[in-house]
CSV table of C-alpha atoms in Angstrom, one decimal:
chain,number,residue,atom,x,y,z
B,127,THR,CA,-30.4,-1.0,56.5
B,128,GLN,CA,-31.0,-1.1,52.8
B,129,LEU,CA,-28.8,1.2,50.7
B,130,LEU,CA,-31.5,1.2,48.0
B,131,GLU,CA,-35.1,1.5,49.1
B,132,GLN,CA,-37.5,0.1,46.5
B,133,SER,CA,-41.2,0.7,46.7
B,134,PRO,CA,-43.8,-0.6,46.7
B,135,GLN,CA,-42.9,-4.2,47.7
B,136,PHE,CA,-46.0,-5.6,46.2
B,137,LEU,CA,-48.3,-4.4,43.4
B,138,SER,CA,-51.5,-6.1,42.3
B,139,ILE,CA,-53.3,-4.4,39.4
B,140,GLN,CA,-55.7,-5.1,36.6
B,141,GLU,CA,-54.7,-5.3,33.0
B,142,GLY,CA,-54.6,-1.9,31.3
B,143,GLU,CA,-53.7,0.1,34.5
B,144,ASN,CA,-50.6,2.2,34.8
B,145,LEU,CA,-48.0,1.8,37.6
B,146,THR,CA,-44.8,3.3,38.9
B,147,VAL,CA,-42.0,1.6,40.9
B,148,TYR,CA,-39.6,3.8,42.9
B,149,CYS,CA,-36.0,3.3,43.9
B,150,ASN,CA,-34.5,5.7,46.3
B,151,SER,CA,-31.1,6.2,48.1
B,152,SER,CA,-29.1,8.8,49.9
B,153,SER,CA,-26.1,7.7,47.9
B,154,VAL,CA,-25.0,8.8,44.5
B,155,PHE,CA,-24.7,6.1,41.9
B,156,SER,CA,-22.6,6.2,38.8
B,157,SER,CA,-25.3,4.2,37.1
B,158,LEU,CA,-28.5,2.4,37.9
B,159,GLN,CA,-29.8,-0.8,36.3
B,160,TRP,CA,-33.3,-2.3,36.3
B,161,TYR,CA,-33.8,-6.1,36.1
B,162,ARG,CA,-36.8,-8.3,35.7
B,163,GLN,CA,-37.0,-11.8,37.2
B,164,GLU,CA,-39.5,-14.5,36.4
B,165,PRO,CA,-40.1,-17.6,38.6
B,166,GLY,CA,-37.3,-20.2,38.3
B,167,GLU,CA,-35.0,-17.9,36.4
B,168,GLY,CA,-32.3,-15.4,37.2
B,169,PRO,CA,-32.8,-11.6,36.8
B,170,VAL,CA,-32.5,-10.2,33.3
B,171,LEU,CA,-31.3,-6.7,32.5
B,172,LEU,CA,-34.0,-4.3,31.2
B,173,VAL,CA,-32.1,-1.1,31.1
B,174,THR,CA,-29.1,0.9,32.4
B,175,VAL,CA,-29.4,4.6,33.1
B,176,VAL,CA,-26.2,6.6,33.5
B,177,THR,CA,-26.8,10.3,33.2
B,178,GLY,CA,-28.7,12.4,35.8
B,179,GLY,CA,-32.1,13.2,34.4
B,180,GLU,CA,-31.9,10.5,31.8
B,181,VAL,CA,-35.1,9.0,30.5
B,182,LYS,CA,-35.2,5.7,28.6
B,183,LYS,CA,-38.2,4.0,27.0
B,184,LEU,CA,-38.6,0.3,26.3
B,185,LYS,CA,-42.0,-0.2,24.6
B,186,ARG,CA,-44.5,0.5,27.4
B,187,LEU,CA,-41.8,0.9,30.1
B,188,THR,CA,-40.3,4.3,30.9
B,189,PHE,CA,-37.2,4.5,33.1
B,190,GLN,CA,-36.0,7.7,34.7
B,191,PHE,CA,-32.8,8.5,36.6
B,192,GLY,CA,-33.0,11.4,39.1
B,193,ASP,CA,-31.0,14.6,38.4
B,194,ALA,CA,-28.8,13.9,41.4
B,195,ARG,CA,-28.4,10.2,40.5
B,196,LYS,CA,-29.8,9.1,43.8
B,197,ASP,CA,-33.1,7.8,42.7
B,198,SER,CA,-34.9,6.2,39.8
B,199,SER,CA,-38.4,5.2,38.7
B,200,LEU,CA,-39.9,2.6,36.4
B,201,HIS,CA,-43.3,3.5,34.9
B,202,ILE,CA,-45.4,0.9,33.0
B,203,THR,CA,-48.2,2.1,30.8
B,204,ALA,CA,-51.2,-0.1,30.2
B,205,ALA,CA,-49.8,-3.1,32.1
B,206,GLN,CA,-50.4,-6.6,30.6
B,207,PRO,CA,-50.3,-10.0,32.3
B,208,GLY,CA,-47.0,-10.7,30.6
B,209,ASP,CA,-45.5,-7.9,32.7
B,210,THR,CA,-46.0,-10.0,35.8
B,211,GLY,CA,-42.7,-10.6,37.6
B,212,LEU,CA,-40.2,-9.3,40.2
B,213,TYR,CA,-38.6,-6.0,39.3
B,214,LEU,CA,-35.3,-5.1,40.8
B,215,CYS,CA,-33.3,-1.9,40.8
B,216,ALA,CA,-29.5,-2.0,41.3
B,217,GLY,CA,-27.1,0.8,41.8
B,218,ASP,CA,-23.4,0.9,40.9
B,219,LEU,CA,-21.4,2.8,43.5
B,220,GLY,CA,-18.6,3.2,41.0
B,221,TYR,CA,-16.4,0.2,41.4
B,222,GLY,CA,-18.5,-2.3,39.5
B,223,LYS,CA,-20.3,-3.8,42.4
B,224,LEU,CA,-24.0,-3.5,42.3
B,225,THR,CA,-26.3,-3.0,45.3
B,226,PHE,CA,-29.9,-4.2,44.9
B,227,GLY,CA,-33.2,-2.9,46.2
B,228,GLN,CA,-35.6,-5.2,47.9
B,229,GLY,CA,-37.6,-5.8,44.7
B,230,THR,CA,-41.2,-5.2,43.7
B,231,ILE,CA,-43.5,-8.2,43.0
B,232,LEU,CA,-45.9,-7.1,40.2
B,233,THR,CA,-49.0,-9.1,39.4
B,234,VAL,CA,-51.2,-8.0,36.5
B,235,HIS,CA,-54.6,-9.7,36.4
B,236,PRO,CA,-56.3,-10.3,33.1
Y,3,ASP,CA,-25.7,-15.1,24.3
Y,4,VAL,CA,-23.9,-15.3,27.6
Y,5,LYS,CA,-24.6,-18.4,29.5
Y,6,VAL,CA,-24.2,-18.8,33.2
Y,7,THR,CA,-24.7,-22.3,34.4
Y,8,GLN,CA,-25.2,-23.3,38.0
Y,9,SER,CA,-24.7,-26.9,38.6
Y,10,SER,CA,-27.7,-27.6,40.7
Y,11,ARG,CA,-31.2,-26.2,40.7
Y,12,TYR,CA,-32.1,-27.7,44.1
Y,13,LEU,CA,-30.0,-28.9,47.0
Y,14,VAL,CA,-30.9,-30.3,50.4
Y,15,LYS,CA,-28.2,-30.6,52.9
Y,16,ARG,CA,-27.9,-31.3,56.6
Y,17,THR,CA,-26.6,-28.8,59.2
Y,18,GLY,CA,-22.9,-29.0,59.5
Y,19,GLU,CA,-22.3,-30.4,56.0
Y,20,LYS,CA,-19.7,-28.8,53.7
Y,21,VAL,CA,-21.6,-27.6,50.6
Y,22,PHE,CA,-20.2,-26.6,47.2
Y,23,LEU,CA,-22.1,-24.5,44.7
Y,24,GLU,CA,-20.6,-24.4,41.3
Y,25,CYS,CA,-21.0,-21.7,38.6
Y,26,VAL,CA,-19.6,-21.7,35.1
Y,27,GLN,CA,-19.8,-18.9,32.5
Y,28,ASP,CA,-18.9,-19.2,28.8
Y,29,MET,CA,-18.3,-15.7,27.7
Y,30,ASP,CA,-14.8,-15.0,29.1
Y,31,HIS,CA,-16.1,-12.5,31.6
Y,32,GLU,CA,-13.6,-11.1,34.1
Y,33,ASN,CA,-16.1,-10.5,36.9
Y,34,MET,CA,-18.0,-13.1,38.7
Y,35,PHE,CA,-20.4,-12.8,41.7
Y,36,TRP,CA,-22.3,-14.8,44.2
Y,37,TYR,CA,-25.6,-13.4,45.6
Y,38,ARG,CA,-28.2,-14.8,47.9
Y,39,GLN,CA,-31.8,-13.9,47.4
Y,40,ASP,CA,-34.4,-13.8,50.2
Y,41,PRO,CA,-38.0,-12.5,50.2
Y,42,GLY,CA,-38.1,-8.8,51.1
Y,43,LEU,CA,-34.4,-8.4,51.1
Y,44,GLY,CA,-33.6,-8.4,47.4
Y,45,LEU,CA,-30.2,-9.7,46.3
Y,46,ARG,CA,-27.3,-9.5,48.8
Y,47,LEU,CA,-23.7,-9.8,47.6
Y,48,ILE,CA,-21.7,-12.6,49.3
Y,49,TYR,CA,-18.4,-12.6,47.4
Y,50,PHE,CA,-17.1,-11.4,44.1
Y,51,SER,CA,-14.0,-11.9,41.9
Y,52,TYR,CA,-12.4,-9.6,39.4
Y,53,ASP,CA,-9.9,-12.1,38.2
Y,54,VAL,CA,-8.6,-15.6,38.5
Y,55,LYS,CA,-7.5,-16.4,42.1
Y,56,MET,CA,-8.7,-13.1,43.2
Y,57,LYS,CA,-11.7,-12.6,45.6
Y,58,GLU,CA,-13.3,-9.8,47.5
Y,59,LYS,CA,-15.8,-9.9,50.3
Y,60,GLY,CA,-19.3,-8.6,49.6
Y,61,ASP,CA,-21.9,-7.5,52.1
Y,62,ILE,CA,-22.6,-10.8,53.8
Y,63,PRO,CA,-19.5,-13.1,53.6
Y,64,GLU,CA,-19.7,-14.7,57.0
Y,65,GLY,CA,-20.0,-18.5,56.8
Y,66,TYR,CA,-19.0,-18.6,53.1
Y,67,SER,CA,-15.8,-18.8,51.1
Y,68,VAL,CA,-15.1,-18.9,47.4
Y,69,SER,CA,-12.7,-20.3,44.9
Y,70,ARG,CA,-11.7,-19.1,41.4
Y,71,GLU,CA,-9.0,-21.3,40.0
Y,72,LYS,CA,-10.1,-20.8,36.4
Y,73,LYS,CA,-11.6,-17.7,34.7
Y,74,GLU,CA,-14.8,-19.4,33.8
Y,75,ARG,CA,-15.6,-21.1,37.1
Y,76,PHE,CA,-16.5,-19.5,40.5
Y,77,SER,CA,-17.4,-21.8,43.4
Y,78,LEU,CA,-19.2,-20.9,46.6
Y,79,ILE,CA,-18.4,-23.0,49.6
Y,80,LEU,CA,-20.4,-23.3,52.8
Y,81,GLU,CA,-17.9,-24.6,55.2
Y,82,SER,CA,-20.5,-25.9,57.8
Y,83,ALA,CA,-24.0,-25.3,56.6
Y,84,SER,CA,-26.5,-23.8,58.9
Y,85,THR,CA,-30.3,-23.5,58.7
Y,86,ASN,CA,-30.0,-19.7,58.3
Y,87,GLN,CA,-28.2,-20.3,55.0
Y,88,THR,CA,-31.3,-21.8,53.5
Y,89,SER,CA,-31.9,-19.5,50.5
Y,90,MET,CA,-31.8,-19.0,46.7
Y,91,TYR,CA,-28.2,-18.5,45.5
Y,92,LEU,CA,-27.6,-16.7,42.3
Y,93,CYS,CA,-24.3,-16.6,40.4
Y,94,ALA,CA,-23.6,-13.8,37.9
Y,95,SER,CA,-20.8,-12.6,35.6
Y,96,SER,CA,-20.0,-9.4,33.8
Y,97,LEU,CA,-17.4,-7.7,31.7
Y,98,GLN,CA,-15.0,-5.3,33.5
Y,99,GLY,CA,-15.9,-1.7,33.1
Y,100,ALA,CA,-18.4,0.7,34.5
Y,101,SER,CA,-22.1,-0.1,34.2
Y,102,SER,CA,-21.5,-3.6,32.8
Y,103,PRO,CA,-24.7,-5.6,33.1
Y,104,LEU,CA,-24.8,-8.7,35.2
Y,105,HIS,CA,-25.7,-12.0,33.5
Y,106,PHE,CA,-27.3,-14.4,36.0
Y,107,GLY,CA,-27.6,-18.1,36.2
Y,108,ASN,CA,-31.0,-19.6,37.1
Y,109,GLY,CA,-30.2,-20.1,40.7
Y,110,THR,CA,-29.7,-22.9,43.2
Y,111,ARG,CA,-32.3,-23.3,45.9
Y,112,LEU,CA,-30.5,-24.6,48.9
Y,113,THR,CA,-32.3,-26.0,51.9
Y,114,VAL,CA,-30.4,-26.8,55.1
Y,115,THR,CA,-32.2,-29.1,57.5
């Protein structure tokens, strides 16, 4: 059983479309991190959200932490082929150990 | 920039062999982690360490052990490799403290035949 449920598992879209990736749990997290991983490399941190209801923007990426700190979403506006990759959410249960979602493989076609 | 270096990108081992995966970080991070990554399962924590000579089991420690004799180095050991340990292994490090981001190496793809 996955503590963090991430959906969808796969996304294949055209350049210019918008998309949202969801990360849900029944557990409360002290913080939640989003990572992006490209083939042949390790995951790289995109953002950390800490406060319930927090919204952070990184260019065309918008990250939201749920009010109850149990869920989060990543929204990409006007996706580009350079956004292609594996997106991972990871929750901190409070003692520094992260638990990861299953990941979302995003493919953006030109 | 933090650099986490994993000694091998690809390894092929036979069933029953003892396998060592090495990881070194250069930023004096207290925490080090070993994850395995499998399609559809995300990253699963095998072992982690908050300090030298200290280790804690993660979610899937069975069949693995670790060693941290120096702060910068964290080794993952497969005592007797099995085919179900074929996977991508990722090492990471972080500072102590809440919400510290993980810095990952580029991974070791291990195949056990």
